[in-house]
Amino acid sequence: MYLKQGQLPTVVLSSASVVEEAIRKHDLTFSNRTVIDAICALDHHDNSAIFLPPTSKWRNLRKLSNSHMLSARKLDASRNIRENKVRDLCSYVQKCTDTGAVVNIGQVGFDVILNVMSTTLFSLDLADPVSELSCSFRKTFRHIIEELGMPNLGDFFPIMKKLDLQGIRRRTSIHFRKMLDVFNQIIEQRLRDRCSPNYVRCDDVLEALLDIKPNQAEYIEPSAIAHLFMDLIVAATDTTSTTFEWAMAELIHNPSKLKILQAELQEMVGKGNSVEECHITQLPYLQAIVKETLRLHPPAPIPIPRKVDSDVNMCGYTIPANSMLLLNVGAIARDPETWDNPEKFEPERFLGSEIDVKGHNFELLPFGAGRRTCPGMPLATRILPLMLASLIHEFDWILENGVTPENMDMEEKHSFTVEKAQRLRIVPVCR
């Protein structure tokens, strides 16, 4: 579909076959980004692996993220961090069972992911309910997500961009500055600590990045490290916690599916045992639930827009240069020509199926495909099932205020990601 959003020519690809042709034949031409005005705040677009064009700088940032955090080897090495943070989550939920307190699933999921990321990056927990810094950081994070998800006239009418009529870039600059200040303070403190003769090295990403010498090709300025950390944390935390909340909501909404998962966990993990990452490959129904959640509720139904570098002939049409290209992965994942009962939550569709979420099956692309595939996919596909399985294995759940699974509110709220309109608040009960 071709349309004009203001002065911005836009092409939307909404079928698996068309997206497959786009990625397989024209991925390089489609690998640039349409940069929204809000991201230009504090020149973040010039330091962002998410929005940079596919240049050497972009490749270096992707390489640094992968080699020091997101490769299979690094993820295996940091497994204990994820398992410890999920155990902390289960301990918190256990306290809630003792008092009958309600658990805000989206919030606790957000805190776990944030702590996994911050501990991996610089050995600190940023999510602490009693920390003033932590509370301020969470508020800043929410403000950033709201501003990035807001339609901006400057994106559709370039002549208005400098005017910033809605104040989006100005407000985003304020929120970016607050977040970058937190990271810069952490980096500066680490640099001071490294000068001490009694310094004990940290086993984290920051230490590895600071070890790179200026004469090495991979070198990254400390000021750019802060932008990299903001990219990684903002991209991972909101999307993963949103998917986690939807997965829990769908299981509560579909008690028969919940019982099947509980039975699988009981058989493979055993009562009284904690779920560990090594169990995930032995839990096919759990993996099917994660895939089905990502199909029905992809965190970004239309991922970050691409930009067409030059005229492209595709499917008998010409896509003009400088168009914004949108991959409508949400529509593809609910295409009735591909999926039976596409609006229903049916994890069974993935049992015995070779369809995966890694970008090779074009009917299911929650993490995108091609050169712009989300680099955080390997982390998300480890932490999501671990969090979900742990809470389902150790606790039963009751909706608050007498709400039943049948009459749950399952409406969506569209922003930077697609959240649950009414947040999932449930009461845990020991199993």
Tab-separated table of C-alpha atoms in Angstrom:
chain	number	residue	atom	x	y	z
A	1	MET	CA	0.000	0.000	0.000
A	2	TYR	CA	1.281	3.461	-0.933
A	3	LEU	CA	0.128	6.584	0.872
A	4	LYS	CA	1.303	10.095	1.677
A	5	GLN	CA	1.619	11.041	5.337
A	6	GLY	CA	1.824	14.776	4.924
A	7	GLN	CA	4.805	15.202	2.596
A	8	LEU	CA	6.266	11.814	3.482
A	9	PRO	CA	5.720	9.060	0.872
A	10	THR	CA	5.040	5.823	2.730
A	11	VAL	CA	4.888	2.205	1.570
A	12	VAL	CA	3.371	-0.472	3.811
A	13	LEU	CA	4.162	-4.157	3.268
A	14	SER	CA	1.456	-6.351	4.810
A	15	SER	CA	1.958	-9.889	3.503
A	16	ALA	CA	4.619	-12.489	4.224
A	17	SER	CA	5.415	-13.049	0.534
A	18	VAL	CA	6.009	-9.351	-0.182
A	19	VAL	CA	8.169	-8.882	2.928
A	20	GLU	CA	10.159	-11.981	1.942
A	21	GLU	CA	10.874	-10.472	-1.490
A	22	ALA	CA	11.816	-7.157	0.114
A	23	ILE	CA	14.266	-8.755	2.549
A	24	ARG	CA	15.752	-11.399	0.268
A	25	LYS	CA	16.225	-9.178	-2.814
A	26	HIS	CA	16.401	-5.592	-1.560
A	27	ASP	CA	17.532	-5.725	2.072
A	28	LEU	CA	20.565	-3.489	1.518
A	29	THR	CA	18.473	-0.815	-0.229
A	30	PHE	CA	15.934	-1.013	2.608
A	31	SER	CA	18.484	-1.021	5.452
A	32	ASN	CA	18.492	2.706	6.172
A	33	ARG	CA	16.236	4.285	8.788
A	34	THR	CA	13.597	6.989	8.646
A	35	VAL	CA	14.717	9.044	11.645
A	36	ILE	CA	11.864	10.558	13.641
A	37	ASP	CA	12.453	14.046	14.985
A	38	ALA	CA	12.239	13.040	18.650
A	39	ILE	CA	15.296	10.773	18.253
A	40	CYS	CA	17.335	13.784	17.095
A	41	ALA	CA	17.177	15.182	20.641
A	42	LEU	CA	20.745	15.642	21.938
A	43	ASP	CA	21.945	14.189	18.597
A	44	HIS	CA	21.049	10.696	19.778
A	45	HIS	CA	20.415	9.603	16.183
A	46	ASP	CA	24.129	10.090	15.450
A	47	ASN	CA	25.070	7.677	18.247
A	48	SER	CA	22.290	5.108	18.002
A	49	ALA	CA	22.710	1.630	16.535
A	50	ILE	CA	18.935	1.608	16.130
A	51	PHE	CA	18.755	4.717	13.914
A	52	LEU	CA	22.185	5.036	12.282
A	53	PRO	CA	22.414	4.096	8.599
A	54	PRO	CA	24.389	0.901	7.877
A	55	THR	CA	27.805	2.569	8.095
A	56	SER	CA	31.034	1.468	9.775
A	57	LYS	CA	29.935	3.258	12.947
A	58	TRP	CA	26.657	1.311	12.957
A	59	ARG	CA	28.496	-1.957	12.350
A	60	ASN	CA	30.884	-1.238	15.225
A	61	LEU	CA	28.060	-0.537	17.668
A	62	ARG	CA	26.285	-3.744	16.631
A	63	LYS	CA	29.551	-5.663	16.943
A	64	LEU	CA	30.227	-4.255	20.416
A	65	SER	CA	26.714	-5.112	21.605
A	66	ASN	CA	26.968	-8.629	20.249
A	67	SER	CA	30.523	-9.508	21.271
A	68	HIS	CA	30.250	-8.123	24.820
A	69	MET	CA	26.624	-8.930	25.675
A	70	LEU	CA	24.347	-10.642	23.153
A	71	SER	CA	26.391	-13.474	21.619
A	72	ALA	CA	25.500	-17.029	22.649
A	73	ARG	CA	28.790	-17.299	24.543
A	74	LYS	CA	28.198	-14.090	26.496
A	75	LEU	CA	24.581	-14.999	27.233
A	76	ASP	CA	25.663	-18.399	28.530
A	77	ALA	CA	28.197	-16.678	30.773
A	78	SER	CA	25.612	-14.222	32.163
A	79	ARG	CA	22.935	-16.867	32.787
A	80	ASN	CA	23.327	-16.576	36.573
A	81	ILE	CA	22.387	-12.877	36.424
A	82	ARG	CA	19.039	-13.657	34.792
A	83	GLU	CA	18.302	-16.582	37.087
A	84	ASN	CA	19.158	-14.523	40.184
A	85	LYS	CA	16.896	-11.639	39.121
A	86	VAL	CA	14.029	-14.045	38.467
A	87	ARG	CA	14.596	-15.613	41.899
A	88	ASP	CA	14.365	-12.108	43.367
A	89	LEU	CA	11.058	-11.734	41.529
A	90	CYS	CA	9.751	-15.002	42.971
A	91	SER	CA	10.844	-13.933	46.469
A	92	TYR	CA	8.908	-10.690	46.077
A	93	VAL	CA	5.826	-12.568	44.859
A	94	GLN	CA	6.156	-14.988	47.794
A	95	LYS	CA	5.941	-12.031	50.179
A	96	CYS	CA	2.810	-10.901	48.348
A	97	THR	CA	1.215	-14.313	48.949
A	98	ASP	CA	1.796	-13.861	52.689
A	99	THR	CA	-0.004	-10.507	52.746
A	100	GLY	CA	-2.527	-11.059	49.966
A	101	ALA	CA	-1.040	-8.130	48.052
A	102	VAL	CA	-1.780	-7.569	44.367
A	103	VAL	CA	1.078	-7.936	41.877
A	104	ASN	CA	1.279	-5.494	38.978
A	105	ILE	CA	2.678	-7.907	36.395
A	106	GLY	CA	3.834	-5.258	33.938
A	107	GLN	CA	5.697	-3.346	36.634
A	108	VAL	CA	7.492	-6.343	38.171
A	109	GLY	CA	8.389	-7.566	34.687
A	110	PHE	CA	9.805	-4.147	33.851
A	111	ASP	CA	11.891	-4.161	37.054
A	112	VAL	CA	13.330	-7.611	36.374
A	113	ILE	CA	14.358	-6.741	32.815
A	114	LEU	CA	15.786	-3.389	33.894
A	115	ASN	CA	17.888	-5.049	36.592
A	116	VAL	CA	19.060	-7.766	34.227
A	117	MET	CA	20.168	-5.097	31.768
A	118	SER	CA	21.757	-2.723	34.277
A	119	THR	CA	23.612	-5.512	36.100
A	120	THR	CA	24.900	-6.920	32.819
A	121	LEU	CA	25.962	-3.484	31.588
A	122	PHE	CA	27.466	-1.928	34.715
A	123	SER	CA	26.883	-4.186	37.770
A	124	LEU	CA	24.139	-2.086	39.388
A	125	ASP	CA	20.420	-2.630	39.987
A	126	LEU	CA	18.515	0.354	38.596
A	127	ALA	CA	15.128	-0.985	39.707
A	128	ASP	CA	14.818	-0.628	43.470
A	129	PRO	CA	11.414	0.321	44.921
A	130	VAL	CA	12.994	2.246	47.813
A	131	SER	CA	15.592	4.098	45.744
A	132	GLU	CA	14.840	7.688	44.760
A	133	LEU	CA	17.181	7.336	41.761
A	134	SER	CA	15.358	4.206	40.660
A	135	CYS	CA	11.914	5.800	40.901
A	136	SER	CA	13.123	8.847	38.993
A	137	PHE	CA	14.703	6.642	36.326
A	138	ARG	CA	11.456	4.699	35.803
A	139	LYS	CA	9.476	7.930	35.410
A	140	THR	CA	11.999	9.249	32.905
A	141	PHE	CA	11.807	5.974	31.004
A	142	ARG	CA	8.000	6.180	30.767
A	143	HIS	CA	8.204	9.789	29.555
A	144	ILE	CA	10.633	8.764	26.790
A	145	ILE	CA	8.351	5.945	25.630
A	146	GLU	CA	5.366	8.323	25.547
A	147	GLU	CA	7.215	10.979	23.528
A	148	LEU	CA	8.629	8.479	21.018
A	149	GLY	CA	5.171	7.016	20.460
A	150	MET	CA	3.471	10.374	19.888
A	151	PRO	CA	2.639	11.413	16.273
A	152	ASN	CA	4.808	14.397	15.387
A	153	LEU	CA	3.896	16.933	12.690
A	154	GLY	CA	7.593	17.555	12.090
A	155	ASP	CA	7.988	13.980	10.836
A	156	PHE	CA	5.331	14.453	8.152
A	157	PHE	CA	6.000	18.091	7.202
A	158	PRO	CA	9.795	18.659	7.199
A	159	ILE	CA	9.330	22.432	6.963
A	160	MET	CA	7.848	22.294	10.480
A	161	LYS	CA	10.628	20.200	11.991
A	162	LYS	CA	12.763	23.094	13.240
A	163	LEU	CA	9.731	24.740	14.839
A	164	ASP	CA	9.015	21.725	17.082
A	165	LEU	CA	5.421	22.945	17.337
A	166	GLN	CA	4.325	20.167	19.703
A	167	GLY	CA	7.419	20.464	21.891
A	168	ILE	CA	8.198	16.770	21.466
A	169	ARG	CA	11.908	17.214	20.717
A	170	ARG	CA	12.273	19.725	23.578
A	171	ARG	CA	10.652	17.386	26.104
A	172	THR	CA	12.544	14.385	24.764
A	173	SER	CA	15.810	16.324	25.179
A	174	ILE	CA	14.993	16.835	28.855
A	175	HIS	CA	14.235	13.146	29.393
A	176	PHE	CA	17.245	11.973	27.366
A	177	ARG	CA	19.490	14.285	29.400
A	178	LYS	CA	18.229	12.832	32.687
A	179	MET	CA	18.874	9.282	31.530
A	180	LEU	CA	22.245	10.047	29.957
A	181	ASP	CA	23.301	11.860	33.139
A	182	VAL	CA	22.690	8.662	35.121
A	183	PHE	CA	24.839	6.634	32.724
A	184	ASN	CA	27.548	9.277	32.497
A	185	GLN	CA	27.824	9.423	36.302
A	186	ILE	CA	28.229	5.638	36.403
A	187	ILE	CA	30.875	5.747	33.666
A	188	GLU	CA	32.787	8.603	35.300
A	189	GLN	CA	32.773	6.848	38.659
A	190	ARG	CA	34.103	3.678	37.040
A	191	LEU	CA	36.889	5.636	35.342
A	192	ARG	CA	37.887	7.123	38.711
A	193	ASP	CA	37.753	3.719	40.379
A	194	ARG	CA	39.963	2.192	37.695
A	195	CYS	CA	42.713	4.656	38.663
A	196	SER	CA	42.847	3.251	42.191
A	197	PRO	CA	45.645	0.752	42.947
A	198	ASN	CA	43.151	-1.340	44.940
A	199	TYR	CA	40.601	-1.497	42.133
A	200	VAL	CA	38.839	-4.837	41.649
A	201	ARG	CA	37.717	-5.366	38.062
A	202	CYS	CA	34.029	-5.809	37.281
A	203	ASP	CA	32.804	-8.529	34.985
A	204	ASP	CA	30.423	-6.390	32.948
A	205	VAL	CA	30.005	-4.687	29.587
A	206	LEU	CA	31.251	-1.296	30.805
A	207	GLU	CA	34.562	-2.782	31.922
A	208	ALA	CA	35.037	-4.438	28.546
A	209	LEU	CA	34.263	-1.230	26.632
A	210	LEU	CA	36.640	0.853	28.754
A	211	ASP	CA	39.392	-1.695	28.116
A	212	ILE	CA	39.338	-0.893	24.390
A	213	LYS	CA	42.221	1.432	23.558
A	214	PRO	CA	41.804	4.574	21.392
A	215	ASN	CA	44.086	3.080	18.722
A	216	GLN	CA	41.841	0.020	18.302
A	217	ALA	CA	39.219	-0.069	15.563
A	218	GLU	CA	36.449	-0.962	18.037
A	219	TYR	CA	37.154	2.029	20.311
A	220	ILE	CA	34.123	3.941	21.534
A	221	GLU	CA	34.214	7.276	23.359
A	222	PRO	CA	32.884	7.219	26.946
A	223	SER	CA	30.226	9.783	25.952
A	224	ALA	CA	29.026	7.420	23.210
A	225	ILE	CA	28.882	4.534	25.703
A	226	ALA	CA	26.077	6.384	27.506
A	227	HIS	CA	24.055	6.582	24.263
A	228	LEU	CA	24.680	2.878	23.624
A	229	PHE	CA	23.430	2.001	27.117
A	230	MET	CA	20.313	4.113	26.603
A	231	ASP	CA	19.609	2.284	23.329
A	232	LEU	CA	20.035	-1.135	24.897
A	233	ILE	CA	17.980	-0.457	28.001
A	234	VAL	CA	15.119	1.426	26.343
A	235	ALA	CA	14.850	-1.109	23.513
A	236	ALA	CA	14.948	-4.188	25.742
A	237	THR	CA	13.016	-3.206	28.832
A	238	ASP	CA	9.699	-1.950	27.504
A	239	THR	CA	9.291	-4.482	24.706
A	240	THR	CA	10.159	-7.517	26.831
A	241	SER	CA	8.083	-6.533	29.863
A	242	THR	CA	5.108	-5.772	27.596
A	243	THR	CA	5.323	-9.229	26.011
A	244	PHE	CA	5.660	-10.827	29.446
A	245	GLU	CA	2.497	-9.083	30.647
A	246	TRP	CA	0.575	-10.220	27.560
A	247	ALA	CA	1.744	-13.811	28.029
A	248	MET	CA	0.580	-13.850	31.644
A	249	ALA	CA	-2.713	-12.202	30.655
A	250	GLU	CA	-3.401	-14.742	27.906
A	251	LEU	CA	-2.718	-17.659	30.268
A	252	ILE	CA	-5.033	-16.240	32.931
A	253	HIS	CA	-7.623	-15.559	30.210
A	254	ASN	CA	-7.289	-19.157	28.935
A	255	PRO	CA	-7.228	-21.422	32.044
A	256	SER	CA	-7.077	-24.621	29.975
A	257	LYS	CA	-3.781	-23.479	28.408
A	258	LEU	CA	-2.481	-22.514	31.845
A	259	LYS	CA	-3.165	-26.023	33.171
A	260	ILE	CA	-1.297	-27.622	30.280
A	261	LEU	CA	1.757	-25.464	31.014
A	262	GLN	CA	1.565	-26.209	34.738
A	263	ALA	CA	1.459	-29.936	33.986
A	264	GLU	CA	4.479	-29.660	31.682
A	265	LEU	CA	6.439	-27.758	34.329
A	266	GLN	CA	5.419	-30.236	37.021
A	267	GLU	CA	6.708	-33.119	34.902
A	268	MET	CA	9.936	-31.583	33.615
A	269	VAL	CA	10.998	-29.324	36.509
A	270	GLY	CA	9.318	-30.969	39.477
A	271	LYS	CA	7.438	-29.565	42.453
A	272	GLY	CA	9.605	-27.479	44.755
A	273	ASN	CA	12.360	-26.985	42.157
A	274	SER	CA	13.169	-23.637	40.578
A	275	VAL	CA	12.973	-23.220	36.822
A	276	GLU	CA	16.388	-22.683	35.245
A	277	GLU	CA	17.380	-21.642	31.738
A	278	CYS	CA	18.574	-25.158	30.979
A	279	HIS	CA	14.966	-26.363	31.343
A	280	ILE	CA	13.629	-24.147	28.532
A	281	THR	CA	14.623	-26.435	25.660
A	282	GLN	CA	12.806	-29.300	27.411
A	283	LEU	CA	9.515	-27.363	27.625
A	284	PRO	CA	7.919	-27.321	24.143
A	285	TYR	CA	4.542	-26.014	25.322
A	286	LEU	CA	6.224	-23.110	27.126
A	287	GLN	CA	8.132	-22.254	23.938
A	288	ALA	CA	4.888	-22.472	21.954
A	289	ILE	CA	3.222	-20.037	24.399
A	290	VAL	CA	6.036	-17.513	23.940
A	291	LYS	CA	5.793	-17.786	20.142
A	292	GLU	CA	2.013	-17.470	20.184
A	293	THR	CA	2.210	-14.409	22.449
A	294	LEU	CA	4.715	-12.800	20.078
A	295	ARG	CA	2.434	-13.637	17.142
A	296	LEU	CA	-0.756	-12.285	18.687
A	297	HIS	CA	0.877	-9.400	20.586
A	298	PRO	CA	4.136	-8.381	18.896
A	299	PRO	CA	5.622	-5.565	20.998
A	300	ALA	CA	5.958	-3.422	17.868
A	301	PRO	CA	3.319	-4.430	15.267
A	302	ILE	CA	4.974	-1.964	12.891
A	303	PRO	CA	8.709	-1.911	13.728
A	304	ILE	CA	10.908	1.162	13.467
A	305	PRO	CA	10.499	2.521	9.906
A	306	ARG	CA	13.063	1.914	7.215
A	307	LYS	CA	14.070	4.370	4.498
A	308	VAL	CA	14.353	3.498	0.801
A	309	ASP	CA	17.755	4.590	-0.528
A	310	SER	CA	16.899	4.432	-4.233
A	311	ASP	CA	14.011	3.569	-6.558
A	312	VAL	CA	13.165	-0.134	-6.273
A	313	ASN	CA	11.039	-2.218	-8.649
A	314	MET	CA	9.159	-4.810	-6.650
A	315	CYS	CA	6.034	-6.891	-7.331
A	316	GLY	CA	5.372	-4.862	-10.484
A	317	TYR	CA	5.520	-1.503	-8.699
A	318	THR	CA	8.164	1.144	-8.198
A	319	ILE	CA	8.918	2.135	-4.623
A	320	PRO	CA	10.361	5.667	-4.881
A	321	ALA	CA	13.600	6.707	-3.226
A	322	ASN	CA	13.347	8.366	0.195
A	323	SER	CA	10.029	6.660	0.947
A	324	MET	CA	9.360	5.454	4.449
A	325	LEU	CA	8.986	1.665	4.402
A	326	LEU	CA	6.815	-0.010	7.048
A	327	LEU	CA	6.743	-3.772	7.642
A	328	ASN	CA	3.273	-4.498	9.004
A	329	VAL	CA	4.315	-7.565	11.019
A	330	GLY	CA	1.205	-7.310	13.203
A	331	ALA	CA	-1.120	-7.770	10.208
A	332	ILE	CA	1.065	-10.549	8.788
A	333	ALA	CA	0.921	-12.436	12.077
A	334	ARG	CA	-2.894	-12.361	11.954
A	335	ASP	CA	-3.307	-13.055	8.241
A	336	PRO	CA	-6.164	-15.586	7.853
A	337	GLU	CA	-4.541	-16.899	4.666
A	338	THR	CA	-1.587	-18.045	6.762
A	339	TRP	CA	-3.044	-18.756	10.207
A	340	ASP	CA	-6.120	-20.732	11.271
A	341	ASN	CA	-8.210	-18.820	13.834
A	342	PRO	CA	-5.682	-15.960	13.756
A	343	GLU	CA	-7.426	-13.929	16.487
A	344	LYS	CA	-7.361	-16.792	18.992
A	345	PHE	CA	-4.604	-17.661	21.464
A	346	GLU	CA	-3.654	-21.195	20.399
A	347	PRO	CA	-0.094	-22.190	21.350
A	348	GLU	CA	-0.780	-25.670	19.982
A	349	ARG	CA	-0.311	-24.297	16.461
A	350	PHE	CA	3.441	-24.228	17.115
A	351	LEU	CA	3.787	-27.752	18.520
A	352	GLY	CA	5.653	-29.775	15.907
A	353	SER	CA	6.000	-26.670	13.732
A	354	GLU	CA	9.339	-25.423	12.428
A	355	ILE	CA	8.127	-21.796	12.393
A	356	ASP	CA	10.298	-19.683	14.677
A	357	VAL	CA	10.692	-16.000	15.579
A	358	LYS	CA	14.288	-15.566	14.412
A	359	GLY	CA	13.519	-13.758	11.154
A	360	HIS	CA	13.693	-16.693	8.733
A	361	ASN	CA	9.935	-17.405	8.657
A	362	PHE	CA	8.333	-14.338	7.122
A	363	GLU	CA	4.865	-15.099	8.479
A	364	LEU	CA	6.195	-14.431	11.995
A	365	LEU	CA	8.589	-11.498	12.428
A	366	PRO	CA	8.225	-10.014	15.929
A	367	PHE	CA	11.933	-9.134	15.921
A	368	GLY	CA	12.077	-8.013	12.287
A	369	ALA	CA	14.278	-9.550	9.603
A	370	GLY	CA	17.397	-8.932	7.566
A	371	ARG	CA	20.147	-6.502	8.533
A	372	ARG	CA	17.792	-4.667	10.870
A	373	THR	CA	16.737	-7.699	12.902
A	374	CYS	CA	16.536	-6.750	16.577
A	375	PRO	CA	19.942	-7.619	18.092
A	376	GLY	CA	18.299	-8.243	21.486
A	377	MET	CA	16.327	-11.249	20.230
A	378	PRO	CA	18.671	-13.877	21.777
A	379	LEU	CA	18.318	-12.231	25.189
A	380	ALA	CA	14.531	-11.847	24.944
A	381	THR	CA	14.049	-15.502	23.988
A	382	ARG	CA	15.940	-16.529	27.134
A	383	ILE	CA	14.513	-14.210	29.753
A	384	LEU	CA	10.867	-14.280	28.624
A	385	PRO	CA	10.262	-18.033	29.058
A	386	LEU	CA	12.297	-18.072	32.277
A	387	MET	CA	10.170	-15.352	33.908
A	388	LEU	CA	6.919	-16.827	32.649
A	389	ALA	CA	7.678	-20.411	33.650
A	390	SER	CA	8.895	-19.379	37.115
A	391	LEU	CA	5.730	-17.494	38.039
A	392	ILE	CA	3.418	-20.168	36.615
A	393	HIS	CA	5.336	-23.050	38.222
A	394	GLU	CA	5.557	-21.614	41.716
A	395	PHE	CA	2.229	-19.775	42.083
A	396	ASP	CA	-1.441	-19.873	41.224
A	397	TRP	CA	-3.054	-16.551	40.306
A	398	ILE	CA	-6.399	-14.909	41.067
A	399	LEU	CA	-7.743	-11.788	39.369
A	400	GLU	CA	-8.539	-8.941	41.769
A	401	ASN	CA	-12.007	-7.495	42.499
A	402	GLY	CA	-13.859	-10.651	41.529
A	403	VAL	CA	-12.979	-10.406	37.846
A	404	THR	CA	-13.183	-13.780	36.073
A	405	PRO	CA	-10.952	-15.012	33.229
A	406	GLU	CA	-13.915	-14.808	30.848
A	407	ASN	CA	-14.598	-11.108	31.421
A	408	MET	CA	-11.001	-9.858	31.568
A	409	ASP	CA	-10.273	-6.648	29.685
A	410	MET	CA	-7.914	-7.666	26.865
A	411	GLU	CA	-7.936	-4.357	24.963
A	412	GLU	CA	-4.704	-2.918	23.574
A	413	LYS	CA	-3.160	0.505	24.089
A	414	HIS	CA	-0.993	1.730	21.225
A	415	SER	CA	2.127	3.743	21.968
A	416	PHE	CA	5.782	3.049	21.143
A	417	THR	CA	4.807	-0.536	21.952
A	418	VAL	CA	1.357	-2.124	22.197
A	419	GLU	CA	0.616	-2.445	25.892
A	420	LYS	CA	-2.335	-3.930	27.681
A	421	ALA	CA	-4.838	-1.063	28.105
A	422	GLN	CA	-5.823	-2.231	31.594
A	423	ARG	CA	-2.701	-3.386	33.396
A	424	LEU	CA	-2.707	-6.949	34.669
A	425	ARG	CA	-3.068	-6.900	38.451
A	426	ILE	CA	-3.379	-10.362	39.993
A	427	VAL	CA	-3.107	-11.947	43.427
A	428	PRO	CA	-0.591	-14.804	43.827
A	429	VAL	CA	-1.364	-17.961	45.806
A	430	CYS	CA	1.243	-20.570	46.748
A	431	ARG	CA	0.811	-23.818	44.840
